[in-house]
XYZ file of C-alpha atoms in Angstrom:
771
model
C 10.664 1.215 -3.935
C 7.805 3.746 -3.505
C 5.543 1.022 -2.135
C 8.160 -0.065 0.351
C 8.482 3.518 1.678
C 4.711 3.732 1.858
C 4.545 0.653 4.061
C 7.320 2.010 6.271
C 5.371 5.264 6.584
C 2.273 3.391 7.740
C 4.274 1.483 10.369
C 5.829 4.740 11.655
C 2.387 6.329 11.796
C 1.096 3.419 13.913
C 4.083 3.736 16.274
C 3.556 7.501 16.546
C -0.110 6.873 17.337
C 0.939 4.538 20.134
C 3.110 7.282 21.603
C 0.317 9.833 21.249
C -2.574 7.667 22.450
C -1.908 4.896 24.828
C 1.630 4.570 26.017
C 1.666 7.125 28.809
C 0.918 5.647 32.144
C -1.000 8.748 33.328
C -3.921 8.095 35.596
C -6.116 11.059 34.519
C -8.539 11.795 31.677
C -7.067 12.207 28.162
C -5.586 15.492 27.008
C -6.301 16.958 23.524
C -3.379 19.265 22.804
C -4.551 20.230 19.312
C -7.389 19.561 16.846
C -7.494 21.556 13.602
C -8.214 21.450 9.857
C -5.574 22.042 7.217
C -7.953 24.580 5.656
C -11.085 26.058 7.180
C -12.631 26.711 3.735
C -12.929 24.230 0.862
C -14.669 23.969 -2.506
C -17.553 21.512 -2.784
C -16.137 18.041 -3.382
C -12.709 19.046 -2.015
C -10.861 17.257 0.766
C -9.316 18.666 3.952
C -6.922 16.985 6.369
C -7.867 16.928 10.049
C -4.895 16.734 12.456
C -4.840 16.138 16.192
C -2.468 15.593 19.112
C -3.827 13.536 22.022
C -2.252 11.882 25.057
C -3.583 9.358 27.569
C -6.512 8.123 25.428
C -7.517 4.502 24.858
C -9.966 5.376 22.039
C -10.631 8.234 19.602
C -13.725 9.030 17.511
C -14.924 11.813 15.196
C -18.620 12.444 14.498
C -20.454 13.252 11.226
C -19.917 9.810 9.781
C -16.132 9.608 10.333
C -16.211 7.059 13.163
C -13.347 5.489 15.164
C -9.857 6.910 14.517
C -7.977 5.185 17.355
C -4.302 4.765 16.501
C -4.248 7.668 14.033
C -3.166 11.314 14.252
C -4.689 12.631 11.006
C -7.456 11.912 8.479
C -8.720 13.415 5.220
C -12.446 14.270 5.009
C -14.718 15.457 2.174
C -17.573 17.454 3.698
C -20.627 17.852 1.461
C -21.608 21.065 3.217
C -20.344 23.317 5.994
C -19.630 20.929 8.857
C -18.384 21.124 12.462
C -16.377 18.038 13.415
C -16.077 16.924 17.051
C -13.099 14.817 18.210
C -13.770 12.759 21.368
C -10.868 11.151 23.307
C -11.732 8.575 25.987
C -10.155 6.298 28.588
C -11.284 4.576 31.765
C -11.195 7.882 33.663
C -13.471 9.788 31.289
C -13.527 11.644 27.973
C -12.817 15.095 26.504
C -13.830 16.746 23.190
C -12.602 19.394 20.770
C -14.262 20.942 17.694
C -13.193 22.426 14.367
C -15.383 23.797 11.538
C -14.841 23.491 7.774
C -16.831 25.874 5.590
C -17.834 24.430 2.188
C -18.275 26.918 -0.630
C -21.668 26.646 -2.328
C -21.485 26.108 -6.125
C -24.310 25.960 -8.642
C -24.389 24.781 -12.267
C -27.061 24.261 -14.955
C -27.369 21.241 -17.164
C -27.923 23.464 -20.234
C -26.293 26.855 -20.532
C -27.073 27.720 -24.169
C -29.857 26.545 -26.480
C -32.160 27.680 -29.285
C -35.938 27.338 -28.955
C -38.828 28.130 -31.261
C -41.487 30.553 -30.039
C -43.890 29.019 -27.504
C -41.860 25.842 -26.968
C -40.916 24.544 -23.560
C -37.652 23.453 -22.022
C -37.004 21.986 -18.598
C -33.921 23.218 -16.745
C -32.151 21.367 -13.953
C -29.628 22.816 -11.509
C -26.916 20.997 -9.558
C -26.077 22.481 -6.143
C -22.953 21.452 -4.249
C -21.992 22.468 -0.748
C -25.571 22.843 0.494
C -28.763 20.823 0.801
C -30.905 23.895 -0.011
C -32.519 24.242 -3.455
C -32.648 27.064 -6.028
C -35.024 29.845 -7.056
C -35.765 30.190 -10.812
C -36.260 33.444 -12.687
C -36.213 34.981 -16.214
C -34.059 38.104 -16.266
C -35.703 39.915 -19.186
C -39.217 41.313 -19.094
C -41.230 39.488 -21.790
C -38.555 36.845 -21.984
C -40.930 34.003 -21.238
C -41.929 32.196 -18.045
C -40.363 29.565 -15.811
C -42.059 27.431 -13.178
C -40.811 26.874 -9.611
C -39.463 23.471 -10.668
C -37.542 24.789 -13.715
C -39.873 24.390 -16.751
C -39.309 27.327 -19.144
C -41.913 28.478 -21.745
C -40.397 30.511 -24.560
C -42.071 33.780 -25.535
C -43.628 34.345 -28.974
C -41.146 37.095 -29.754
C -37.709 36.179 -31.149
C -34.705 37.297 -29.145
C -32.074 36.277 -26.636
C -33.220 35.698 -23.077
C -31.684 34.437 -19.853
C -32.852 31.983 -17.230
C -31.198 32.262 -13.808
C -31.035 29.766 -10.914
C -30.111 31.355 -7.558
C -28.965 29.343 -4.521
C -31.425 29.533 -1.645
C -28.505 28.976 0.756
C -26.382 31.859 -0.626
C -28.046 34.520 -2.831
C -24.635 35.539 -4.215
C -24.288 32.158 -5.920
C -26.182 31.740 -9.202
C -25.964 30.240 -12.726
C -27.475 31.419 -15.999
C -28.542 29.916 -19.317
C -28.859 31.883 -22.563
C -31.931 31.023 -24.694
C -32.189 32.126 -28.282
C -35.802 32.213 -29.496
C -35.719 31.922 -33.290
C -37.501 30.366 -36.249
C -35.062 27.466 -36.064
C -34.920 25.776 -32.684
C -32.506 23.120 -31.401
C -33.141 20.990 -28.347
C -31.467 17.880 -26.956
C -33.102 14.990 -25.183
C -33.015 13.883 -22.463
C -33.566 17.266 -20.931
C -31.558 16.213 -17.859
C -29.560 13.118 -16.918
C -26.785 11.930 -14.671
C -24.316 9.185 -15.496
C -21.944 6.936 -13.631
C -18.228 7.205 -14.457
C -17.658 5.710 -17.960
C -21.410 5.270 -18.321
C -23.157 5.702 -21.692
C -26.280 7.598 -22.763
C -28.085 8.075 -26.106
C -28.787 11.742 -26.871
C -31.448 12.837 -29.365
C -31.470 16.278 -31.005
C -34.651 17.854 -32.389
C -34.568 20.642 -34.997
C -37.700 22.772 -35.326
C -38.330 25.360 -38.025
C -35.703 24.085 -40.496
C -36.817 24.193 -44.127
C -34.084 22.308 -46.013
C -31.927 20.297 -43.548
C -33.061 18.962 -40.182
C -29.747 17.291 -39.414
C -27.296 18.197 -36.606
C -23.599 17.951 -35.845
C -22.453 16.798 -32.413
C -19.468 17.959 -30.367
C -18.082 17.560 -26.860
C -17.009 20.869 -25.324
C -13.657 20.721 -23.550
C -10.841 18.195 -23.246
C -11.470 15.015 -21.295
C -15.232 15.601 -21.276
C -16.096 12.188 -22.720
C -16.646 10.832 -26.231
C -19.453 10.965 -28.810
C -20.391 8.559 -31.600
C -22.879 10.002 -34.150
C -25.496 7.283 -34.772
C -27.411 9.262 -37.443
C -31.027 10.446 -37.485
C -30.211 13.082 -34.872
C -28.938 10.615 -32.245
C -25.492 10.212 -30.663
C -24.017 7.825 -28.102
C -22.230 9.723 -25.343
C -19.733 7.935 -23.060
C -18.787 9.760 -19.877
C -15.199 10.049 -18.640
C -14.018 8.133 -15.591
C -13.790 11.268 -13.454
C -16.818 12.734 -11.681
C -17.798 16.230 -12.760
C -20.050 18.317 -15.019
C -19.532 18.139 -18.813
C -21.155 19.750 -21.892
C -22.343 18.285 -25.219
C -23.529 20.531 -28.054
C -25.791 19.889 -31.039
C -25.698 22.422 -33.932
C -28.194 22.769 -36.798
C -26.753 21.828 -40.176
C -29.018 24.377 -41.872
C -27.873 27.169 -39.557
C -24.784 26.223 -37.463
C -25.298 29.285 -35.311
C -28.354 27.582 -33.878
C -27.161 25.248 -31.125
C -28.310 23.530 -27.980
C -25.969 22.614 -25.149
C -26.763 19.929 -22.603
C -24.825 19.654 -19.353
C -24.349 16.079 -18.159
C -23.430 15.325 -14.568
C -21.146 12.389 -13.889
C -21.454 11.159 -10.336
C -21.767 7.970 -8.380
C -25.525 7.653 -8.840
C -27.021 8.063 -12.337
C -30.556 7.709 -13.782
C -31.492 6.902 -17.406
C -35.131 6.830 -18.621
C -36.352 4.832 -21.610
C -37.885 5.543 -24.128
C -36.133 8.889 -24.562
C -38.868 10.431 -26.765
C -42.316 9.093 -27.591
C -45.575 10.018 -29.334
C -48.701 8.879 -27.509
C -52.344 9.211 -28.490
C -54.554 11.146 -26.114
C -55.774 8.902 -23.306
C -53.419 6.045 -24.269
C -50.839 4.493 -21.975
C -47.057 4.138 -22.414
C -44.720 2.194 -20.103
C -41.419 3.794 -19.049
C -38.433 2.203 -17.393
C -35.645 3.788 -15.361
C -32.124 2.388 -14.878
C -30.185 3.495 -11.777
C -26.427 2.936 -11.613
C -23.961 3.679 -8.829
C -26.180 2.458 -5.990
C -27.560 -0.840 -4.747
C -30.893 0.975 -4.287
C -32.307 1.104 -7.851
C -35.732 2.492 -6.921
C -37.010 5.739 -8.483
C -39.885 8.134 -7.910
C -41.930 8.869 -11.062
C -43.611 12.198 -11.799
C -45.100 14.258 -14.652
C -43.592 17.755 -14.699
C -46.650 19.551 -16.069
C -49.793 19.767 -13.908
C -52.130 18.832 -16.823
C -49.640 16.492 -18.462
C -51.263 13.211 -17.501
C -50.325 10.765 -14.779
C -47.748 8.037 -14.162
C -47.863 5.102 -11.743
C -45.157 4.017 -9.318
C -44.230 1.273 -11.799
C -43.673 3.782 -14.650
C -46.907 3.352 -16.636
C -47.801 6.735 -18.138
C -51.410 7.650 -19.078
C -51.660 10.559 -21.509
C -54.140 13.408 -20.952
C -56.989 14.192 -23.370
C -55.353 17.465 -24.385
C -52.628 17.334 -27.029
C -49.239 18.834 -26.182
C -45.659 18.147 -25.192
C -45.161 16.981 -21.633
C -42.225 15.656 -19.579
C -41.740 12.457 -17.598
C -39.219 12.561 -14.731
C -37.575 9.734 -12.724
C -35.719 10.680 -9.519
C -33.370 8.316 -7.655
C -34.567 7.323 -4.188
C -30.938 6.830 -3.093
C -29.832 10.299 -4.292
C -32.520 12.928 -4.953
C -30.009 15.025 -6.911
C -29.848 12.296 -9.597
C -32.773 12.380 -12.025
C -33.650 12.109 -15.718
C -36.405 13.818 -17.748
C -37.785 12.815 -21.167
C -40.525 14.447 -23.310
C -43.745 12.823 -24.505
C -45.836 14.224 -27.396
C -49.568 13.609 -26.937
C -51.581 13.603 -30.205
C -55.371 13.512 -30.824
C -55.249 11.779 -34.258
C -52.499 9.515 -35.444
C -50.707 6.245 -35.155
C -48.852 5.039 -32.103
C -46.498 2.076 -32.001
C -45.607 -0.130 -29.111
C -42.960 -0.610 -27.998
C -41.533 2.688 -29.219
C -37.981 1.482 -28.589
C -36.502 -1.998 -28.559
C -32.988 -3.193 -27.930
C -32.368 -6.640 -29.396
C -29.590 -9.140 -29.844
C -28.651 -10.001 -33.472
C -31.410 -12.207 -34.974
C -33.715 -11.791 -31.975
C -37.520 -11.464 -32.497
C -39.759 -8.596 -31.375
C -43.542 -8.253 -31.666
C -44.736 -4.722 -32.495
C -48.326 -3.431 -32.216
C -49.884 -0.293 -33.745
C -52.855 1.770 -32.557
C -54.712 4.013 -35.061
C -56.895 6.752 -33.593
C -59.185 9.296 -35.256
C -60.159 7.092 -38.264
C -62.486 4.171 -38.766
C -59.902 2.000 -40.531
C -57.380 0.937 -37.914
C -55.231 -1.216 -40.165
C -51.553 -0.402 -40.765
C -48.739 -1.480 -43.053
C -45.355 -2.273 -41.576
C -42.021 -1.239 -43.003
C -38.355 -1.382 -41.998
C -36.783 1.909 -43.055
C -33.179 0.703 -43.596
C -32.112 -1.872 -46.157
C -30.722 -4.819 -44.222
C -32.422 -3.527 -41.099
C -34.284 -6.758 -40.389
C -37.624 -8.288 -41.451
C -41.218 -7.580 -40.371
C -44.438 -9.258 -41.470
C -48.012 -7.929 -41.735
C -48.750 -8.853 -38.105
C -45.863 -6.730 -36.790
C -43.573 -9.704 -36.014
C -40.055 -8.377 -36.448
C -36.690 -10.223 -36.652
C -33.530 -8.198 -36.011
C -30.659 -8.333 -38.498
C -27.325 -10.020 -37.764
C -25.445 -6.739 -38.165
C -25.324 -4.337 -35.259
C -26.712 -0.851 -35.705
C -29.767 1.372 -35.189
C -32.863 0.657 -37.295
C -36.388 1.986 -37.548
C -39.706 0.150 -37.854
C -42.685 2.241 -39.058
C -46.441 1.623 -39.008
C -48.438 3.565 -41.674
C -52.186 4.069 -41.532
C -53.813 2.236 -44.487
C -56.555 4.868 -44.693
C -54.179 7.829 -44.370
C -50.526 6.863 -45.117
C -49.519 10.332 -43.959
C -50.216 9.189 -40.429
C -47.479 6.968 -39.093
C -45.407 6.121 -36.085
C -41.869 4.858 -35.953
C -40.151 2.662 -33.394
C -36.381 2.655 -32.941
C -34.652 -0.738 -32.878
C -31.137 -0.899 -31.532
C -28.986 -3.945 -32.276
C -25.955 -2.739 -30.390
C -22.476 -4.039 -29.977
C -21.916 -3.824 -26.250
C -18.607 -2.858 -24.682
C -17.288 -4.020 -21.321
C -14.697 -1.464 -20.269
C -12.192 -2.944 -17.805
C -9.678 -0.912 -15.783
C -7.482 -3.368 -13.874
C -5.233 -1.658 -11.355
C -1.844 -2.720 -10.133
C -1.585 -5.373 -7.386
C -4.794 -6.983 -8.690
C -5.435 -9.873 -11.050
C -8.388 -11.629 -12.627
C -10.544 -11.916 -15.732
C -11.459 -10.241 -17.929
C -8.229 -8.268 -17.690
C -8.913 -5.869 -20.573
C -11.856 -4.190 -22.249
C -13.867 -6.463 -24.533
C -16.799 -6.372 -26.962
C -19.948 -8.484 -26.674
C -23.306 -8.859 -28.370
C -26.400 -7.534 -26.668
C -27.641 -9.901 -23.965
C -24.372 -11.872 -23.694
C -23.501 -13.061 -20.168
C -19.924 -12.357 -19.082
C -18.464 -13.745 -15.860
C -15.794 -11.811 -13.970
C -13.529 -12.631 -11.009
C -10.767 -10.595 -9.369
C -8.378 -10.887 -6.427
C -5.886 -8.567 -4.717
C -2.223 -9.333 -4.132
C -1.183 -10.328 -0.621
C -1.244 -7.370 1.760
C -3.812 -5.400 -0.233
C -7.529 -4.714 -0.026
C -9.616 -5.161 -3.187
C -12.304 -2.818 -4.481
C -14.442 -3.712 -7.478
C -16.783 -1.128 -9.013
C -19.330 -2.193 -11.636
C -20.757 0.846 -13.417
C -19.421 2.977 -10.574
C -21.101 1.011 -7.767
C -19.376 -1.287 -5.305
C -19.719 -4.923 -6.402
C -18.563 -8.387 -5.241
C -15.130 -9.624 -6.322
C -16.775 -12.196 -8.588
C -20.058 -12.275 -10.469
C -21.783 -12.076 -13.852
C -22.905 -9.224 -16.112
C -25.712 -9.359 -18.657
C -24.588 -7.198 -21.563
C -27.979 -5.555 -22.155
C -26.037 -2.302 -22.212
C -22.453 -1.136 -21.977
C -20.824 -1.843 -18.624
C -17.645 -0.832 -16.902
C -15.554 -2.647 -14.308
C -12.948 -0.803 -12.284
C -10.634 -2.895 -10.105
C -8.351 -1.126 -7.637
C -6.368 -2.007 -4.533
C -5.245 -0.248 -1.407
C -2.540 -1.202 1.023
C -3.996 -3.198 3.901
C -3.385 -1.197 7.054
C -3.868 -2.833 10.420
C -3.899 -0.336 13.266
C -2.761 -2.328 16.273
C -3.425 -1.209 19.819
C -0.399 -1.062 22.131
C -0.445 -1.823 25.837
C 1.964 -1.212 28.707
C 3.509 -3.774 31.060
C 4.931 -2.076 34.187
C 7.262 -4.441 36.118
C 8.597 -4.199 39.726
C 11.351 -6.631 40.874
C 12.789 -6.804 44.434
C 14.748 -9.694 45.920
C 14.299 -11.730 42.754
C 16.089 -12.408 39.490
C 14.476 -13.147 36.121
C 12.648 -11.471 33.258
C 11.095 -9.108 32.404
C 13.402 -6.834 34.381
C 12.068 -3.909 36.353
C 10.732 -1.063 34.212
C 8.003 -0.362 31.655
C 7.608 -1.748 28.099
C 4.986 -1.451 25.361
C 3.570 -4.430 23.433
C 1.204 -4.787 20.467
C -2.255 -6.137 21.281
C -2.283 -9.924 21.579
C 1.482 -10.262 22.219
C 2.307 -13.178 24.566
C 4.968 -12.150 27.108
C 6.815 -14.890 29.022
C 7.935 -14.201 32.617
C 10.042 -16.217 35.120
C 11.502 -15.302 38.535
C 13.607 -16.964 41.260
C 14.970 -15.859 44.648
C 17.965 -13.574 44.570
C 20.938 -14.665 46.653
C 20.629 -13.318 50.169
C 16.810 -13.315 50.141
C 14.382 -15.748 51.730
C 10.981 -17.224 50.824
C 8.275 -16.438 50.130
C 8.833 -15.023 46.625
C 5.489 -13.370 45.778
C 4.657 -12.745 42.079
C 1.471 -10.759 41.301
C -0.296 -9.608 38.096
C -2.513 -6.572 38.597
C -2.508 -7.368 42.353
C -3.441 -11.059 41.964
C -0.910 -13.706 43.043
C 0.271 -15.857 40.100
C 2.903 -18.613 39.682
C 6.576 -17.579 39.587
C 6.744 -18.335 35.827
C 4.241 -18.318 32.990
C 2.903 -16.082 30.203
C 0.817 -12.895 29.942
C -1.334 -12.041 26.891
C -1.269 -8.278 26.321
C -4.932 -7.382 25.781
C -4.724 -4.435 28.167
C -2.325 -2.511 30.425
C -0.847 -4.706 33.202
C 1.289 -4.382 36.350
C 3.691 -7.262 37.189
C 5.481 -7.549 40.571
C 8.074 -10.053 41.944
C 9.063 -9.390 45.596
C 11.012 -11.388 48.279
C 12.417 -10.504 51.753
C 16.152 -10.127 52.425
C 17.705 -12.686 54.811
C 19.531 -11.280 57.876
C 22.870 -13.160 58.152
C 25.086 -12.864 61.259
C 28.666 -13.123 60.046
C 31.047 -14.534 62.723
C 34.566 -13.162 63.274
C 36.785 -15.553 61.304
C 39.847 -17.236 62.855
C 42.934 -17.446 60.661
C 44.615 -20.854 60.358
C 48.147 -21.626 59.098
C 49.095 -24.591 56.910
C 52.863 -25.068 57.067
C 54.270 -26.906 54.032
C 57.764 -28.474 53.950
C 58.361 -29.695 50.403
C 61.546 -31.731 50.092
C 63.918 -32.197 47.120
C 62.596 -34.447 44.354
C 58.915 -33.797 45.218
C 56.175 -31.471 43.855
C 52.483 -30.698 44.405
C 49.967 -28.267 45.924
C 49.970 -26.426 48.143
C 53.714 -25.867 47.546
C 54.316 -23.332 50.308
C 53.000 -22.297 53.683
C 49.628 -20.541 53.448
C 46.937 -19.057 55.677
C 43.142 -19.463 55.441
C 39.949 -18.944 57.428
C 38.870 -21.366 60.080
C 36.998 -24.305 58.565
C 38.412 -23.854 55.073
C 38.792 -27.147 53.168
C 42.257 -27.419 51.585
C 42.906 -30.086 48.935
C 46.471 -31.404 48.624
C 48.181 -33.500 45.954
C 51.894 -34.560 46.005
C 54.163 -36.738 43.825
C 57.802 -37.342 42.879
C 59.181 -34.991 40.262
C 60.551 -36.385 37.016
C 64.029 -35.476 38.253
C 63.759 -37.484 41.449
C 66.802 -39.839 41.941
C 66.410 -43.420 40.743
C 65.307 -45.701 43.510
C 63.545 -43.008 45.478
C 59.974 -43.029 46.685
C 57.575 -40.391 48.118
C 57.622 -40.612 51.879
C 54.526 -40.184 54.010
C 53.611 -36.615 55.031
C 52.633 -35.534 58.511
C 50.172 -33.204 60.063
C 50.654 -31.582 63.452
C 47.586 -31.230 65.701
C 48.488 -29.421 68.793
C 48.490 -30.494 71.515
C 49.413 -33.891 69.984
C 53.089 -34.416 69.609
C 53.204 -37.546 67.481
C 53.273 -37.335 63.703
C 50.436 -39.011 61.888
C 51.062 -40.531 58.426
C 48.611 -39.809 55.562
C 48.064 -40.527 51.887
C 49.673 -38.416 49.145
C 46.263 -36.974 48.083
C 43.443 -35.733 50.304
C 41.607 -32.856 51.932
C 42.274 -30.995 55.216
C 39.568 -29.062 57.093
C 41.405 -26.173 58.744
C 39.937 -26.229 62.230
C 43.496 -25.862 63.585
C 47.004 -25.177 62.312
C 48.561 -28.042 60.347
C 51.983 -29.063 59.037
C 52.656 -31.067 55.896
C 56.125 -32.563 55.363
C 56.883 -34.254 52.031
C 60.189 -35.986 51.219
C 61.775 -38.338 48.662
C 63.609 -41.282 50.278
C 65.679 -44.169 48.991
C 63.682 -47.279 48.248
C 65.530 -50.373 49.941
C 65.586 -53.643 47.960
C 67.005 -57.035 49.198
C 66.202 -60.729 49.057
C 66.578 -63.594 51.557
C 66.323 -67.351 51.036
C 64.410 -69.683 53.303
C 64.737 -73.446 53.205
C 61.092 -73.662 54.108
C 59.531 -74.470 50.741
C 56.312 -73.118 49.300
C 54.114 -74.806 51.910
C 55.296 -72.544 54.705
C 57.695 -72.641 57.572
C 60.906 -70.763 57.847
C 64.538 -71.798 57.870
C 66.549 -68.814 56.701
C 69.799 -69.550 54.950
C 71.101 -66.056 55.010
C 72.566 -66.063 58.456
C 75.329 -63.558 58.917
C 78.053 -66.098 58.478
C 76.534 -68.906 56.580
C 74.717 -68.847 53.212
C 74.688 -72.604 52.761
C 72.708 -75.696 53.354
C 73.370 -79.501 53.522
C 71.407 -82.503 52.385
C 71.318 -86.318 52.811
C 71.412 -88.716 49.910
C 67.927 -89.209 48.374
C 66.507 -86.132 50.080
C 64.367 -83.486 48.208
C 65.121 -79.827 49.070
C 62.861 -76.740 48.449
C 63.998 -73.073 48.812
C 61.825 -69.903 48.931
C 62.855 -66.364 47.835
C 61.611 -63.529 50.107
C 62.241 -60.048 48.557
C 62.142 -56.975 50.789
C 61.603 -53.405 49.515
C 61.475 -52.609 45.837
C 58.232 -52.137 43.905
C 56.307 -55.357 43.258
C 55.462 -57.382 41.326
C 58.784 -59.222 41.121
C 60.393 -61.657 38.705
C 62.676 -64.543 39.853
C 65.575 -66.422 38.357
C 67.336 -69.452 39.995
C 70.471 -70.773 38.291
C 73.334 -73.223 39.027
C 76.867 -71.786 38.995
C 78.807 -75.018 38.352
C 78.277 -78.293 36.598
C 76.425 -80.723 38.744
C 73.768 -83.313 38.306
C 71.232 -80.804 39.666
C 71.116 -78.429 36.798
C 67.624 -77.266 37.685
C 66.485 -73.753 36.925
C 63.329 -71.987 38.077
C 61.501 -68.650 37.407
C 59.147 -69.150 40.343
C 59.506 -67.728 43.783
C 60.708 -71.178 44.949
C 63.291 -73.792 43.814
C 62.841 -77.557 44.332
C 65.775 -80.068 44.080
C 64.335 -83.607 44.122
C 66.114 -86.907 45.152
C 69.491 -85.507 46.062
C 72.367 -87.965 45.220
C 75.350 -88.974 47.313
C 78.063 -86.556 46.280
C 80.662 -84.931 48.414
C 81.192 -82.094 45.971
C 79.432 -78.849 47.070
C 77.321 -76.994 44.548
C 76.727 -73.215 44.211
C 73.441 -71.385 43.253
C 72.473 -67.786 42.480
C 69.044 -66.169 42.946
C 68.240 -62.923 41.022
C 65.073 -60.894 41.844
C 63.881 -57.938 39.659
C 61.112 -55.413 40.614
C 58.858 -53.375 38.244
C 61.467 -50.618 37.918
C 63.955 -53.158 36.571
C 66.064 -53.054 39.764
C 67.852 -56.322 40.631
C 69.230 -57.885 43.766
C 71.305 -61.138 43.977
C 71.810 -63.747 46.642
C 74.288 -66.709 46.504
C 74.267 -69.937 48.488
C 75.975 -73.370 48.390
C 74.702 -76.883 48.937
C 76.839 -79.777 50.342
C 76.215 -83.408 51.433
C 76.323 -84.169 55.149
C-alpha cells in the first residue's frame, strides 16, 4: 500500500509541476515567486531541501552540479561545503534567476585519538575535514611534548608523560581535534597508521607492543555500537570489517602486559578507500621492496605514492620502494587520485645487517605454490634455512619453494641466517576464506541472492535485475557496477543491490482552440496534454454558414480533419462565414378535410400550413364500414376551377393554394348479365327488360357468356340446370356451351350464380325453348 501511495505522490508532483511551469499561456518571461532552502545551515554530509515556485517557464536548472530540474518544485541536495545555489527559469522570451545560500558547518576528526608510544618513536597522524576544502595546521600543546611536522608526523619526546597533538582547521580556527599520547616504557601502536574503507570493506590491522618484558600480546575491541566487527587472527593481527554506513569509527588495541596501555585507530568509511600492502616490512638498507595499493569505491584506481620522511628513501610511481642507507623507521603513503582525502600509510623498518624475505606477504589459495627468496646482508655467508612456524602451515623446501596448506588461516614462513641464526626474517602467508556479502533489496532479483563463502581466487558470477517500473543500482565494494559481471575472490567483496521507483517527468503542452461557424472537436477553449500525445481534430460547417471553412494550426492552413502531435504549445482555429438568408413572408394555406362515415386516415380534419408545404395523405375504410361499401374517390378544389378532380387514396399535396379533400364510403353495386354471344365475342344480351329467354333450332349449338358488373374481382361462376332435361350441362367458366340441341318442345330453365372476392353473390335466371 505504501508503494502505491508513493507512486500516486509522484504523479501528483508531476501534475503540480505542470501547473507551476508550463501550463500558463502568458507571453512574458518566467516568474520566480520563491526559491529557498529548508535550512540555511547544515552539518557536513547533511541534506537540505530546496523549494521553488515558478510560473511561465519551459525549463528549469540549478547550478553546482544539480542540473536540469524541469517538472519539479523541490529537490534535496548534500553540499560538501558552503554553497550558493542559483535557480534559472527560462522560456522563449528569456530567463530569470534566484539564489539561496546553504552554510555547511566545518567538522574535523583524527584517525587516532589516544595511543601509547615509547620515547623517541614516531607516529603519523591524519585528519579528516568535512565542510571545507582547506587543510589543517598541526601543533603539540605541551612544551617539551615532542614535535610534529606540517604533514602530521609526530616524534615522541624522551621524557615519559601525557601529551596532546592538535589539528586546527585552516578554514575555521574555532574547529579543532586533539589526540592524547602517552609516552611510556610500554608503547602500543596500530598499523596501518591511516586508512579508509568502503562500506562493508575489510582491513587487516597489526598492533606492535614496544617495551613489554613478559607479554607482547594485545586484545582488540571496537569502540561503540554499530562500528563494525573484529576477528582476532593472532600474532597481533585482527581482521576489521566496516559497517555498511559511511562514517568515522574507532578500533582499540590494549597491551596484555599492561591493559592501561592502548592505541586507538580511527578508520574512515567512505565511498573511496585505499589499502596498502604489505602492511609492515623490514628492508635492508639500499634494498628495494614493491608495494601495491588497492582502491575501492571508484572506477579510477590510480594512486600517488610518497615517502613521508624526507630522508626515508624513495618510491616510484609503480610502488617500488628503495630504502635509504640510514637505518630507521619510515612511512610509505598511497593517496587516491580520485579522492585526495582517501589515503593509507604503512611503516617500513630499514636495517643495516639482517635478513630480508621476499615477498614479505603472500595471499594464496589452498594448496597453491609460492616461491620465496631471502637476502642476507652484513655477513659473508648468505645462506638461509627455511621454516614454517605453524604445524600444518604448509611445506617449504631448501630453495624457498612453498606450498600452502588446504586449511584456511594465517601462517608464517621464516628465513634464518645459517651463519647467525639470530638474524631472520618472516613472511606472512594468508590462506583466507573469502566472503561475498550480498544485500539484495526489495523489487530486485538475481544471483547470488545471499552472502556466501569462497576460497581465495575463486571466480563468482553475479547478475541482477529490477522489477518492472524500477531502476536498478548495483554497488560492488561501494562502487557503481554493471548489473552483471564476475568477481575474483582475491579478497572479501560486497554486493549491494537496490532499486528506486522509475520516475518519468513528462513535459505538458497547451492546445488553444478557436471555433467559429464550425462544429467538431476539440471544442473552443484550452487544454493541456503530455508530451507526445496525439490529438485528433475534425470540423465541418455549422448550419447557416457558408464555405470556405478555414482550419489553421499555428497560423498555417491544414485539412479540416487530422491529428496533432503535442511536442510543443499549439494554436488551432476553425472559422467559417455566416450565410445571409432573406426569409420571405409566408402565405398561409388551408386544407379542408371532409371525412365521411366509415372512413379514416390523415389528415383527419381541416388544417392550415405555409405556402409550399408538402402534405402527405392516406385514407381507408374503417373496420366498422358497412358490408358492401367501398372508399369513394376524394376531390381537391383548385380555384378558380370548379370541377372536382378524382385522386388516389394515398398521395402528397404541395400547398401552393387552398385545397379540399372529401372522403366517403359508398355502396359497392354488383350484378350480372348474360349474352348469347359466346366466348369468341359479339353481343346478344338476354336480359332485356321483359325477356330473359332464348330459342334454338334442332341440332344447333348455343354458347352463353356471363358479364358481371360491380363487385370486387376476381369472380367465380356456376351454371346449373333447374329441371330435368337432356342438357344437364354444368360449367364453372365464365361461359356455358350447349352442343347439338335436340328437337324438343319442352322449355328448359337455367341459373347463373356469380361470386366476388368478398363472397357476395348475384343470380340470373333464363329459359331456353325450341322455335
